[in-house]
PDB file of C-alpha atoms in Angstrom:
ATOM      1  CA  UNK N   1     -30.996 -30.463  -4.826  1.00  0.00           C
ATOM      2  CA  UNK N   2     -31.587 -26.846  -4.530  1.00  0.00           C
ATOM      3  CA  UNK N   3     -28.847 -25.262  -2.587  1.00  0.00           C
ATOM      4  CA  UNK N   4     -30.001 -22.321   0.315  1.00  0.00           C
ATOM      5  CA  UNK N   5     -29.132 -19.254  -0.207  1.00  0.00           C
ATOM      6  CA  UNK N   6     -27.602 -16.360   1.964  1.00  0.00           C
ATOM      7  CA  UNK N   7     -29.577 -13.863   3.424  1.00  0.00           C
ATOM      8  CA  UNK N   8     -28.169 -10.783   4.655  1.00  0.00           C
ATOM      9  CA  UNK N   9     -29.960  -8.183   6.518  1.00  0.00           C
ATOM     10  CA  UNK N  10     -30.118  -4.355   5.684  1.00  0.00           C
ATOM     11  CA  UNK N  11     -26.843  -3.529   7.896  1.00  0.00           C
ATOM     12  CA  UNK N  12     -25.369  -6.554   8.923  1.00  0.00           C
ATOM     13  CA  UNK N  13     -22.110  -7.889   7.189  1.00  0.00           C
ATOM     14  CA  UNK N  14     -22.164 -10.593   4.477  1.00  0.00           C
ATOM     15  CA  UNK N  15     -20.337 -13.531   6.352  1.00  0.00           C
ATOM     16  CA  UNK N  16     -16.248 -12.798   5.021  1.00  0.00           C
ATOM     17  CA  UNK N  17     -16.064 -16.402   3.515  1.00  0.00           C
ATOM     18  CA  UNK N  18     -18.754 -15.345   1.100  1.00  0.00           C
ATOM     19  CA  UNK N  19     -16.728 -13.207  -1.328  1.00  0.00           C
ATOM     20  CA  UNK N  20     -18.419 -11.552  -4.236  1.00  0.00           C
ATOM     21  CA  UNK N  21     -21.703 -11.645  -2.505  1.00  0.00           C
ATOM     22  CA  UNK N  22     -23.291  -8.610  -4.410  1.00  0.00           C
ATOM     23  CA  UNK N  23     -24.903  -5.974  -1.744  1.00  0.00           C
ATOM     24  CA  UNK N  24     -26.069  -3.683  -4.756  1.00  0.00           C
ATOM     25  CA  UNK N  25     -25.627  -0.622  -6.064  1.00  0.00           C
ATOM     26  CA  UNK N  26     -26.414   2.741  -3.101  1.00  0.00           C
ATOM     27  CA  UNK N  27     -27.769   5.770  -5.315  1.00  0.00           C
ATOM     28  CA  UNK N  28     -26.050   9.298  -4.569  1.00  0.00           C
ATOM     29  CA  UNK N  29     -23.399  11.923  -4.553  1.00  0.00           C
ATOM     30  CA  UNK N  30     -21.766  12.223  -1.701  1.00  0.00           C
ATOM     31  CA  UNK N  31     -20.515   8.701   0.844  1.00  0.00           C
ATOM     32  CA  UNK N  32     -18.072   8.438   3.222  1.00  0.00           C
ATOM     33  CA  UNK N  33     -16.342   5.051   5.054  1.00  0.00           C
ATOM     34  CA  UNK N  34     -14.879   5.757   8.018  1.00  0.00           C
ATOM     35  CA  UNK N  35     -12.875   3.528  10.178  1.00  0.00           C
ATOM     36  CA  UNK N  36     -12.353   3.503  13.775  1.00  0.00           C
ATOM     37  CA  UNK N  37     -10.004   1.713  16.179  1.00  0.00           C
ATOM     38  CA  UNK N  38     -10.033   1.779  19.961  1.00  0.00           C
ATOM     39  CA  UNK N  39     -12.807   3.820  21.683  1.00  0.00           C
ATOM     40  CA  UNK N  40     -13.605   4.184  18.334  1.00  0.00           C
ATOM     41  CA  UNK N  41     -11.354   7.012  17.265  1.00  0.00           C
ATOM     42  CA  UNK N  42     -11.208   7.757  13.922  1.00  0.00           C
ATOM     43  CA  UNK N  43      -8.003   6.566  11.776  1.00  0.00           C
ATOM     44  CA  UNK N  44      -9.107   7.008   8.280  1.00  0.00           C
ATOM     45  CA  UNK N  45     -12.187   9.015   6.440  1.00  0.00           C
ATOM     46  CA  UNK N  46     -12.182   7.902   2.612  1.00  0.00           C
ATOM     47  CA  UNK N  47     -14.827  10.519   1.168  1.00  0.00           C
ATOM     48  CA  UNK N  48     -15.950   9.882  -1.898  1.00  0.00           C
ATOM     49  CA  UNK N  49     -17.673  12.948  -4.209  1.00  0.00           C
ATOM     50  CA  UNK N  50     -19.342  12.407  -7.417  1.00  0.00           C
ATOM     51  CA  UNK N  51     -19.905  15.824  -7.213  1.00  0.00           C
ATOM     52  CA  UNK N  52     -16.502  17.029  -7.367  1.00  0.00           C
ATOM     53  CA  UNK N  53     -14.968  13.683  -9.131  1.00  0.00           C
ATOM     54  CA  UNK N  54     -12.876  12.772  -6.445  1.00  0.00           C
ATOM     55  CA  UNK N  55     -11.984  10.925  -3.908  1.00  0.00           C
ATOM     56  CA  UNK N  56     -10.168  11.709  -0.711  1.00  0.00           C
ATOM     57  CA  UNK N  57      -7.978   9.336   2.058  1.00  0.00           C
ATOM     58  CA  UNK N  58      -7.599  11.204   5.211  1.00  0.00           C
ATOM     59  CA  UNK N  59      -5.820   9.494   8.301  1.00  0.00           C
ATOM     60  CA  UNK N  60      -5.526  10.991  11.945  1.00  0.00           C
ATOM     61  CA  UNK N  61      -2.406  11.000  14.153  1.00  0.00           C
ATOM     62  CA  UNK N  62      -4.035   8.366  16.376  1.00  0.00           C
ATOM     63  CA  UNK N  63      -2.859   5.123  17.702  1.00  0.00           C
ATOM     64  CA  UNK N  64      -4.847   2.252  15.498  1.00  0.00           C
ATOM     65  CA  UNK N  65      -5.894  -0.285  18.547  1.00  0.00           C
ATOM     66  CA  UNK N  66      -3.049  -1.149  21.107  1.00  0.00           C
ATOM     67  CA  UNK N  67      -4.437  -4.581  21.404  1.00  0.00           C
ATOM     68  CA  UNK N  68      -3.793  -5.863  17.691  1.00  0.00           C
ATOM     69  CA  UNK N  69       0.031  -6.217  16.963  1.00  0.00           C
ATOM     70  CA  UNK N  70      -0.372  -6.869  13.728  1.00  0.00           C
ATOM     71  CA  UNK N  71      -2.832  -5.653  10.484  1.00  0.00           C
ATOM     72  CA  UNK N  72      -6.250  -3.764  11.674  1.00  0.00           C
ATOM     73  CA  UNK N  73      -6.779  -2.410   8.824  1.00  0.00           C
ATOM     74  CA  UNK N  74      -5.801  -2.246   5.240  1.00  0.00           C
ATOM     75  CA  UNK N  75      -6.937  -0.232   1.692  1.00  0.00           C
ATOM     76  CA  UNK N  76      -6.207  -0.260  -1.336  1.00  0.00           C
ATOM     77  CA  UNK N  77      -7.651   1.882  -4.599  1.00  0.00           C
ATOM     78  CA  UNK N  78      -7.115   0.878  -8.152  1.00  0.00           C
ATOM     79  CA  UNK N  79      -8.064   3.939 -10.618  1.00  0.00           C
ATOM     80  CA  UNK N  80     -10.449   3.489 -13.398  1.00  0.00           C
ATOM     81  CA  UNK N  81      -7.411   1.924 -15.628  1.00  0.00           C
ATOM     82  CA  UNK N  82      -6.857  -0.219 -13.084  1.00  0.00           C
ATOM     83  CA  UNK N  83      -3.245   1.042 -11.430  1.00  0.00           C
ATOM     84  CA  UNK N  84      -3.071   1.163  -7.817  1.00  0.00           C
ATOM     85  CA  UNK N  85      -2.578   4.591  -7.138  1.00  0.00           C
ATOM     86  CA  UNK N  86      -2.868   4.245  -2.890  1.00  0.00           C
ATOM     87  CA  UNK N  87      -2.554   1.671  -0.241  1.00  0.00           C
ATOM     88  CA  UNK N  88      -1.871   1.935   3.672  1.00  0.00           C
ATOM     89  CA  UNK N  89      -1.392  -1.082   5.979  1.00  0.00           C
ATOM     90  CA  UNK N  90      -2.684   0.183   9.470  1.00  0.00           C
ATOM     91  CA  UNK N  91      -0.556  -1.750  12.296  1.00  0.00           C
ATOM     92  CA  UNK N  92      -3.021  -1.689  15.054  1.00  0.00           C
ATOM     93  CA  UNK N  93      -0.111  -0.965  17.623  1.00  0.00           C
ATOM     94  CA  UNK N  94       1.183   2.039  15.568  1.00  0.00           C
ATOM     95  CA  UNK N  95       0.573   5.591  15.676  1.00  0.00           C
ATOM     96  CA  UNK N  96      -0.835   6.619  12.072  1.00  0.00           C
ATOM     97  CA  UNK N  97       1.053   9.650  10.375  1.00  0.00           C
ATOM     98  CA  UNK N  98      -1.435  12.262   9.431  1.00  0.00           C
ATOM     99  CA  UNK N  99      -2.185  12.831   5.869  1.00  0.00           C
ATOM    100  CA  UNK N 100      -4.084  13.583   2.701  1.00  0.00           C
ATOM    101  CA  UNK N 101      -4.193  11.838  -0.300  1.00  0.00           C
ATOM    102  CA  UNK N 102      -6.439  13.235  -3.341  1.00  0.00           C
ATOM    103  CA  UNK N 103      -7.402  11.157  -6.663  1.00  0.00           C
ATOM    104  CA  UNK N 104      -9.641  12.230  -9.441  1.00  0.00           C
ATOM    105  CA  UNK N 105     -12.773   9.740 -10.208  1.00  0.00           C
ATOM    106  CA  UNK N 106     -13.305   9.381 -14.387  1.00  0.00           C
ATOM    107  CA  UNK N 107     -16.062  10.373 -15.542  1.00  0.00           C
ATOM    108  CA  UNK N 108     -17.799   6.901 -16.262  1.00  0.00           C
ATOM    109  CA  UNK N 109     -16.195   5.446 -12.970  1.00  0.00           C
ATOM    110  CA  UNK N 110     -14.882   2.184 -12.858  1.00  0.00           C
ATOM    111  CA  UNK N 111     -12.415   2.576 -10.071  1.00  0.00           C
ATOM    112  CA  UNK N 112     -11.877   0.472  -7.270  1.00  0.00           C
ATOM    113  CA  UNK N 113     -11.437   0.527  -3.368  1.00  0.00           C
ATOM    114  CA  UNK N 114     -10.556  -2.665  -1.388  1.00  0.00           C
ATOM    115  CA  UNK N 115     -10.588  -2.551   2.111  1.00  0.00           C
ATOM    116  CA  UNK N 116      -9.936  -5.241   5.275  1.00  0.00           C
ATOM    117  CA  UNK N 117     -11.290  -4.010   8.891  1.00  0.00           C
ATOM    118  CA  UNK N 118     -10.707  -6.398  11.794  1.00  0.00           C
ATOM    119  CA  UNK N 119     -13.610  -5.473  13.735  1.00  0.00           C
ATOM    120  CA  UNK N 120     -16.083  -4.437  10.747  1.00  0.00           C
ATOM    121  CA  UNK N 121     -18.764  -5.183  12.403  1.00  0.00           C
ATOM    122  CA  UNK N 122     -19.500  -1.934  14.771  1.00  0.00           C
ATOM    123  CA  UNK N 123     -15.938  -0.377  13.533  1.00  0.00           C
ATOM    124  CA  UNK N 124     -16.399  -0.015  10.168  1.00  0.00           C
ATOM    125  CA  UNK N 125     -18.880   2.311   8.741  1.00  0.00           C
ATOM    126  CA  UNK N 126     -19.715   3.200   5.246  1.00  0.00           C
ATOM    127  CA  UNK N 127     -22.690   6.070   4.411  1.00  0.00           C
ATOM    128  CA  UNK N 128     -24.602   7.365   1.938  1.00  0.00           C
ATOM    129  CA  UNK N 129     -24.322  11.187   2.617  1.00  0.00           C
ATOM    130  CA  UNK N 130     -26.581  12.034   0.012  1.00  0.00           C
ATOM    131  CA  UNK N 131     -29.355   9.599   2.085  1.00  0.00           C
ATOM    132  CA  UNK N 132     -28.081   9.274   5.389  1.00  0.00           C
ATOM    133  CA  UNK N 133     -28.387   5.149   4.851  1.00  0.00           C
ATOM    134  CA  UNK N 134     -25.612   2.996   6.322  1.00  0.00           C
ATOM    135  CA  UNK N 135     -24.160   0.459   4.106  1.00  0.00           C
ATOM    136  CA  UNK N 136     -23.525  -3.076   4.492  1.00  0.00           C
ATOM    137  CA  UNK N 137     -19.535  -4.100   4.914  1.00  0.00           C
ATOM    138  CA  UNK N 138     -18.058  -7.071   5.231  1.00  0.00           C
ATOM    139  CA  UNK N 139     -14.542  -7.994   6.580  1.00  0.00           C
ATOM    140  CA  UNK N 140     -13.170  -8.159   3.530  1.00  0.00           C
ATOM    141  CA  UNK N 141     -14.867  -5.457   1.370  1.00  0.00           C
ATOM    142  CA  UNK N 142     -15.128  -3.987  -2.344  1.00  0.00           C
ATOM    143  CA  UNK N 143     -16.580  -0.765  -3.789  1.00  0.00           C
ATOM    144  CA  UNK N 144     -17.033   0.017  -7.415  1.00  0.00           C
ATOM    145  CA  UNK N 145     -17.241   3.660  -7.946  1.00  0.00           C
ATOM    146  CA  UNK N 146     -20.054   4.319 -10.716  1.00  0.00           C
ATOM    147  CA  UNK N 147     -21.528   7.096 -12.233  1.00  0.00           C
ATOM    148  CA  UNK N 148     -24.215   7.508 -10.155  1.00  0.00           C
ATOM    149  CA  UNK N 149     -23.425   5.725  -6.770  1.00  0.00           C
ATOM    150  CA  UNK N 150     -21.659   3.205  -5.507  1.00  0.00           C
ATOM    151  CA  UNK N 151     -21.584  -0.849  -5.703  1.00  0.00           C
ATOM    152  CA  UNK N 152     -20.559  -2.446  -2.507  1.00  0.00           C
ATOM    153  CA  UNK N 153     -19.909  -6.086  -2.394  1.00  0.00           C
ATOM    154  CA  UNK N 154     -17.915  -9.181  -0.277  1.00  0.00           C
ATOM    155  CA  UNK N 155     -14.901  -9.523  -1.281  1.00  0.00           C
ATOM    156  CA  UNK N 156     -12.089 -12.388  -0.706  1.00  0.00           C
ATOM    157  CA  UNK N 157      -8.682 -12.157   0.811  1.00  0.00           C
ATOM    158  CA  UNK N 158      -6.145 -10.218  -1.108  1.00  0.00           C
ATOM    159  CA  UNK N 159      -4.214  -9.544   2.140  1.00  0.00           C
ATOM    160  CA  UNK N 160      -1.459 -12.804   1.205  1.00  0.00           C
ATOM    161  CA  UNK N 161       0.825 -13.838   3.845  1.00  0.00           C
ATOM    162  CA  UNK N 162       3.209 -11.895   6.099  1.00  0.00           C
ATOM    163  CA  UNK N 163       5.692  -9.913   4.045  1.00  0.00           C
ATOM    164  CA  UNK N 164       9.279 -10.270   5.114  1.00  0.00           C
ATOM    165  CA  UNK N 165       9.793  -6.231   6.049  1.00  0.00           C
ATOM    166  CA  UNK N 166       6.035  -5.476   6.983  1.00  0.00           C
ATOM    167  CA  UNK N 167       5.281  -1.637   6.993  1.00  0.00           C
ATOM    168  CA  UNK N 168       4.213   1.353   4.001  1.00  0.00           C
ATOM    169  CA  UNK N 169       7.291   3.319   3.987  1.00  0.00           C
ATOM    170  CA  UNK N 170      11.254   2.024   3.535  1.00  0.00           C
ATOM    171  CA  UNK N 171      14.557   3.102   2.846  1.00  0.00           C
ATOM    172  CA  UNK N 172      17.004   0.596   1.262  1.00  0.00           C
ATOM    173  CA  UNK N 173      20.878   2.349   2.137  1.00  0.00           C
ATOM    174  CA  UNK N 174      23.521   1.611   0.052  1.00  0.00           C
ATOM    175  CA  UNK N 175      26.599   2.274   1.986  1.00  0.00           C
ATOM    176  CA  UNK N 176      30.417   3.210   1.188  1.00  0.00           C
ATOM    177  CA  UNK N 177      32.232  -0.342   2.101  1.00  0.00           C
ATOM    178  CA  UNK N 178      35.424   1.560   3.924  1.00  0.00           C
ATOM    179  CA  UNK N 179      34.014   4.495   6.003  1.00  0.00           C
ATOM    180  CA  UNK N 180      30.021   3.892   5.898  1.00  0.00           C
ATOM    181  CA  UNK N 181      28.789   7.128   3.612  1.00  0.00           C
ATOM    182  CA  UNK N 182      25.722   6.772   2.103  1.00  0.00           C
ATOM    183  CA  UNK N 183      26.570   5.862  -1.933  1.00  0.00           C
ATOM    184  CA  UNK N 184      22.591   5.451  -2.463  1.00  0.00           C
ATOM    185  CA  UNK N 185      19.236   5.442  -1.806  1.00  0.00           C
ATOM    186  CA  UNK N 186      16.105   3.432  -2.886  1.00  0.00           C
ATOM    187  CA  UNK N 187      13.120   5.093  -1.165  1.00  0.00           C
ATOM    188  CA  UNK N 188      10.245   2.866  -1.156  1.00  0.00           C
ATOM    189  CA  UNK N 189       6.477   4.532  -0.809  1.00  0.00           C
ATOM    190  CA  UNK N 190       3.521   1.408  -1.098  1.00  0.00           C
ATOM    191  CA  UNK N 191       1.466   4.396   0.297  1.00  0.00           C
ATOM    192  CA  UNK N 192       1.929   5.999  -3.238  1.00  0.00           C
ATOM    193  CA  UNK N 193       2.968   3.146  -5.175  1.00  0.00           C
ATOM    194  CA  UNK N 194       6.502   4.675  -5.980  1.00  0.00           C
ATOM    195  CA  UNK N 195      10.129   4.280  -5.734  1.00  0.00           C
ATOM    196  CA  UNK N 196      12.784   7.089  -5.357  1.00  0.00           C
ATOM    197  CA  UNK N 197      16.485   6.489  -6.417  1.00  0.00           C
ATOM    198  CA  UNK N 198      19.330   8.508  -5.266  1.00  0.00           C
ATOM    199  CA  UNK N 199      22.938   8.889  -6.225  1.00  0.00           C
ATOM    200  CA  UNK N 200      25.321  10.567  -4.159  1.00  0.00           C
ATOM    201  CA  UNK N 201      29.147  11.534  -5.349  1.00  0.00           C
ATOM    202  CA  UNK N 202      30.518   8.891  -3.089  1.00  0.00           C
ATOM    203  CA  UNK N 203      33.000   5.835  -3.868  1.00  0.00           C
ATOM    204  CA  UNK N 204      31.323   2.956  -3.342  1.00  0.00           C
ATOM    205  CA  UNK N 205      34.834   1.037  -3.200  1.00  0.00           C
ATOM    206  CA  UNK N 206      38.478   1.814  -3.230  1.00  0.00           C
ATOM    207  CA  UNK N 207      39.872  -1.988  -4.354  1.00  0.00           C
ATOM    208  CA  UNK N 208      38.379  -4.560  -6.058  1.00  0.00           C
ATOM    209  CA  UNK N 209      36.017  -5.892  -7.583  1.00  0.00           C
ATOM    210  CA  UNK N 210      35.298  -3.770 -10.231  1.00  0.00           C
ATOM    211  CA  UNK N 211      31.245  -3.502  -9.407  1.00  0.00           C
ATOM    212  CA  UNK N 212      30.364  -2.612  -6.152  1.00  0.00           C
ATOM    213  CA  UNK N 213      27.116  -3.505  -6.436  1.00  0.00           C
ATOM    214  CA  UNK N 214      24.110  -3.628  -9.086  1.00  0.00           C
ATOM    215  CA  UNK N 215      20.309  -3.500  -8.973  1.00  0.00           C
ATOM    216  CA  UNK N 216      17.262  -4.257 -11.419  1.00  0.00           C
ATOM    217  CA  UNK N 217      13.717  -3.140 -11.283  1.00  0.00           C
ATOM    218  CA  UNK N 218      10.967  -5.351 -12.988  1.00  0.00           C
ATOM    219  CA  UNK N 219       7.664  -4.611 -13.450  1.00  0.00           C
ATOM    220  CA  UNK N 220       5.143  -7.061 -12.646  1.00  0.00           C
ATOM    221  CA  UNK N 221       5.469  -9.155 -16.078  1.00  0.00           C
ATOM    222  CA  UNK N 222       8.869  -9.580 -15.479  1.00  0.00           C
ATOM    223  CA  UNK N 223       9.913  -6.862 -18.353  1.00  0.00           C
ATOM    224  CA  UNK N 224      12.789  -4.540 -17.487  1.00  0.00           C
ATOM    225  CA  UNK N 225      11.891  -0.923 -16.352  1.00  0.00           C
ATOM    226  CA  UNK N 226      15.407   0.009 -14.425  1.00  0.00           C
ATOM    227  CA  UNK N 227      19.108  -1.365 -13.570  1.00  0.00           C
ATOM    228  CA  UNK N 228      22.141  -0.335 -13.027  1.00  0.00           C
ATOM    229  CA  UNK N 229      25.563  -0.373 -11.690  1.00  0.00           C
ATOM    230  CA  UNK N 230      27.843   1.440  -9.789  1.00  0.00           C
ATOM    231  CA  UNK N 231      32.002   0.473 -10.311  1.00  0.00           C
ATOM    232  CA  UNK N 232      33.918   0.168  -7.293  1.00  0.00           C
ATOM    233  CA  UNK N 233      37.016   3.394  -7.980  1.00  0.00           C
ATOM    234  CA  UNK N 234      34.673   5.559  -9.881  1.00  0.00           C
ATOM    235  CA  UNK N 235      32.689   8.391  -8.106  1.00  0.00           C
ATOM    236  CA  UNK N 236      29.311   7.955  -9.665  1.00  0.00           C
ATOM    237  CA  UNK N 237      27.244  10.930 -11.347  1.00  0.00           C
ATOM    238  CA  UNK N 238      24.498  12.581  -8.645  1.00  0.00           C
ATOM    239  CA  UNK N 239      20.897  11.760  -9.797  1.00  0.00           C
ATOM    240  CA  UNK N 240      17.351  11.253  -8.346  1.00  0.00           C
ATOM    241  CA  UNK N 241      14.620  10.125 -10.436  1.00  0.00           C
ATOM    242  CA  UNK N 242      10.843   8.553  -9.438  1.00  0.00           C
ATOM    243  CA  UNK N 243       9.573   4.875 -10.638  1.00  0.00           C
ATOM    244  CA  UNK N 244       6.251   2.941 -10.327  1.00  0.00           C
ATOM    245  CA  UNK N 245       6.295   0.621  -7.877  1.00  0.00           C
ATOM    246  CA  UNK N 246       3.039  -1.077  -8.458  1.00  0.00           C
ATOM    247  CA  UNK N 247       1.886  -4.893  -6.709  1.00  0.00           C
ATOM    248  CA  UNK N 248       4.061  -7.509  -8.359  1.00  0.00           C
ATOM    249  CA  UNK N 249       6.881  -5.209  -9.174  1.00  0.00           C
ATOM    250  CA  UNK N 250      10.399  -6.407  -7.900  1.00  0.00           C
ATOM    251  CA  UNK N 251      13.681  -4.535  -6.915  1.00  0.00           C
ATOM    252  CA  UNK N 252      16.740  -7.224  -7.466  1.00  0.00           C
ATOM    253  CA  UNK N 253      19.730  -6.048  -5.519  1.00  0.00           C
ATOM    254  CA  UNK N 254      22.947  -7.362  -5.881  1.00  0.00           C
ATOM    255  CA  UNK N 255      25.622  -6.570  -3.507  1.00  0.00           C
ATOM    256  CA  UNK N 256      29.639  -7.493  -4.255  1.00  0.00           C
ATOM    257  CA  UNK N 257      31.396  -4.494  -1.975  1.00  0.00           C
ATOM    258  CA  UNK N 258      28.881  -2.204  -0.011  1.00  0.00           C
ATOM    259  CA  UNK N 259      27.562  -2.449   2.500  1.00  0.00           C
ATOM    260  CA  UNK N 260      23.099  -2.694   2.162  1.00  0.00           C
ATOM    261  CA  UNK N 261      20.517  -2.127   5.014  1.00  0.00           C
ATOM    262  CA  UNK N 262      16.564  -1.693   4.460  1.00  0.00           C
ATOM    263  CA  UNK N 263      15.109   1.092   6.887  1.00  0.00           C
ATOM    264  CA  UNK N 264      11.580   0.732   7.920  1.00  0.00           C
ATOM    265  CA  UNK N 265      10.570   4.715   8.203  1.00  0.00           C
ATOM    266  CA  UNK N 266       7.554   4.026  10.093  1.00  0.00           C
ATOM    267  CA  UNK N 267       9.278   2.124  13.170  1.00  0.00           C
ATOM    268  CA  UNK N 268      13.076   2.993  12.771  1.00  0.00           C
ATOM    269  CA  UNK N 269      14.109  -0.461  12.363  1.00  0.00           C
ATOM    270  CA  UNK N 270      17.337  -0.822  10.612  1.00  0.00           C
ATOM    271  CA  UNK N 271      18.159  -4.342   9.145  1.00  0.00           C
ATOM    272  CA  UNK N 272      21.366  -5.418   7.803  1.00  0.00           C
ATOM    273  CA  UNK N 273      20.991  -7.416   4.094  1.00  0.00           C
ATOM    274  CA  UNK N 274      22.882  -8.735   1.526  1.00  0.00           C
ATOM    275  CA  UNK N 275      22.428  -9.670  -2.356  1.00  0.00           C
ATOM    276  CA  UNK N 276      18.732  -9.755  -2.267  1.00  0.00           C
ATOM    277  CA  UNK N 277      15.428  -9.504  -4.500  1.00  0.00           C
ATOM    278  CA  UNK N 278      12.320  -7.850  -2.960  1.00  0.00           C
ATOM    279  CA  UNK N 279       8.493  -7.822  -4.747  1.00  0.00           C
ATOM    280  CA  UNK N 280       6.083  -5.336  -3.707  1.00  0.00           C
ATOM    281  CA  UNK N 281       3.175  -6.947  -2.068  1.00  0.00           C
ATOM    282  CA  UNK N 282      -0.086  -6.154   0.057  1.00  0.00           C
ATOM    283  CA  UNK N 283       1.126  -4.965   3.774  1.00  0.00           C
ATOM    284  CA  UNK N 284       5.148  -4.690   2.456  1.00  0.00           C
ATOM    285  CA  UNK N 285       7.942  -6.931   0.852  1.00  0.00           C
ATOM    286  CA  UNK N 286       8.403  -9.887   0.260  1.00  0.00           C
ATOM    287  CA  UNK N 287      11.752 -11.150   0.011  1.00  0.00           C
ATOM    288  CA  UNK N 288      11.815 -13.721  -3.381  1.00  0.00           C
TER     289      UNK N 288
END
């Protein structure tokens, strides 16, 4: 028996449990998606010029939508080798830091831009500059950046469940076990897709044991990109040095005498935690 298809019409959204459902490709230069939260304030403009081969994330110091306590929004863009190279999880009853973000578009396209909007339907609007058309989007949404346009289509869920620390930005504080100095810092940016250690010339530990504590980054294979180790009586060597931090990728800490907290840099929240391992997800981490 022939099976009915869906019909959707010129600027209404593809129902959101109809992923994949191809809205074609738009024709132009210049389009724009902005979303909006409550009274339909702007949070984010993603601009995207074929022009100029770029593409450009700009967020507003607004306050997403009071009334959603949880994700309003979310994006995510993948370049044309498929990294992701940005991501923001918009809390709808958090102020959004202002800010910029700049990516260059190959030349034969290919790269990709996932986004999730809560109230797509009237809050959620993506244009062809170069026509003045409004494009279809659905709840869950995907663009494919080509050479000459863009192709728009459903997409599914890639949100996942609730991370255990929810936010974009964190601060993982290793701490001196007898007086509470900082020995070391992991700063995590999902935003950016990177992670920032930092040794300071601090004991971790006076007595035993003879490792303070340990930590090992894996990529999302599993394959070793970072560890190390820092020994209890020995003041360690200052350093600072930037990682990838990409979906999948987990940060195994392992704590034997310091003291280890997570900062959430967005809210303020300080949490206590001990030997632990963390994977980068959509929205945060996830504690594994």
């Amino acid at each position: 028996m022939e099976q009915p298809t869906t019909y959707c019409p010129p600027q209404e959204p593809c129902p959101p449990d109809a992923p994949g459902g191809p809205l074609g490709l738009s024709s132009g230069r210049h389009f724009t998606i902005t979303m909006r939260g409550y009274g339909d304030t702007p949070f984010l403009v993603v601009t995207i010029d074929l022009d100029l081969k770029r593409i450009k994330f700009e967020s507003s110091a607004v306050l997403v939508h009071s009334n959603f306590t949880t994700t309003y929004a979310y994006v995510s863009f993948k370049n044309a080798e498929g990294v992701e190279v940005y991501s923001h999880d918009f809390i709808g009853n958090q102020r959004v830091s202002p800010s910029i973000y700049t990516f260059t578009l190959s030349e034969s396209g290919g790269e990709q831009l996932y986004f999730y909007h809560a109230e797509h339907n009237s809050r959620c609007v993506v244009k062809n500059e170069t026509t003045g058309a409004v494009l279809t989007a659905s709840r869950f949404s995907q663009v494919v950046v080509k050479p000459d346009g863009i192709d728009i289509s459903a997409a599914s869920n890639r949100l996942g469940s609730v991370p255990t620390f929810a936010g974009n930005r964190f601060r993982i504080i290793v701490r001196n076990f007898d007086d509470y100095a900082d020995v070391m810092y992991f700063n995590i940016d999902l935003v950016t897709a990177k992670i920032t250690t930092e040794v300071f010339p601090v004991f971790p530990n006076v007595d035993e044991p003879p490792v303070a504590f340990s930590y090992l980054l894996m990529d999302k294979h599993g394959q070793y990109v970072n560890g190390a180790s820092l020994l209890s009586n020995r003041t360690p060597v200052p350093y600072a040095h930037d990682w990838s931090l990409e979906e999948g990728w987990t940060l195994q800490l392992n704590v034997m005498a310091v003291r280890l907290f997570i900062l959430n840099l967005e809210t303020n929240v300080l949490s206590r935690i001990g030997t632990i391992t963390l994977k980068s997800v959509p929205r945060g981490l996830l504690q594994v």
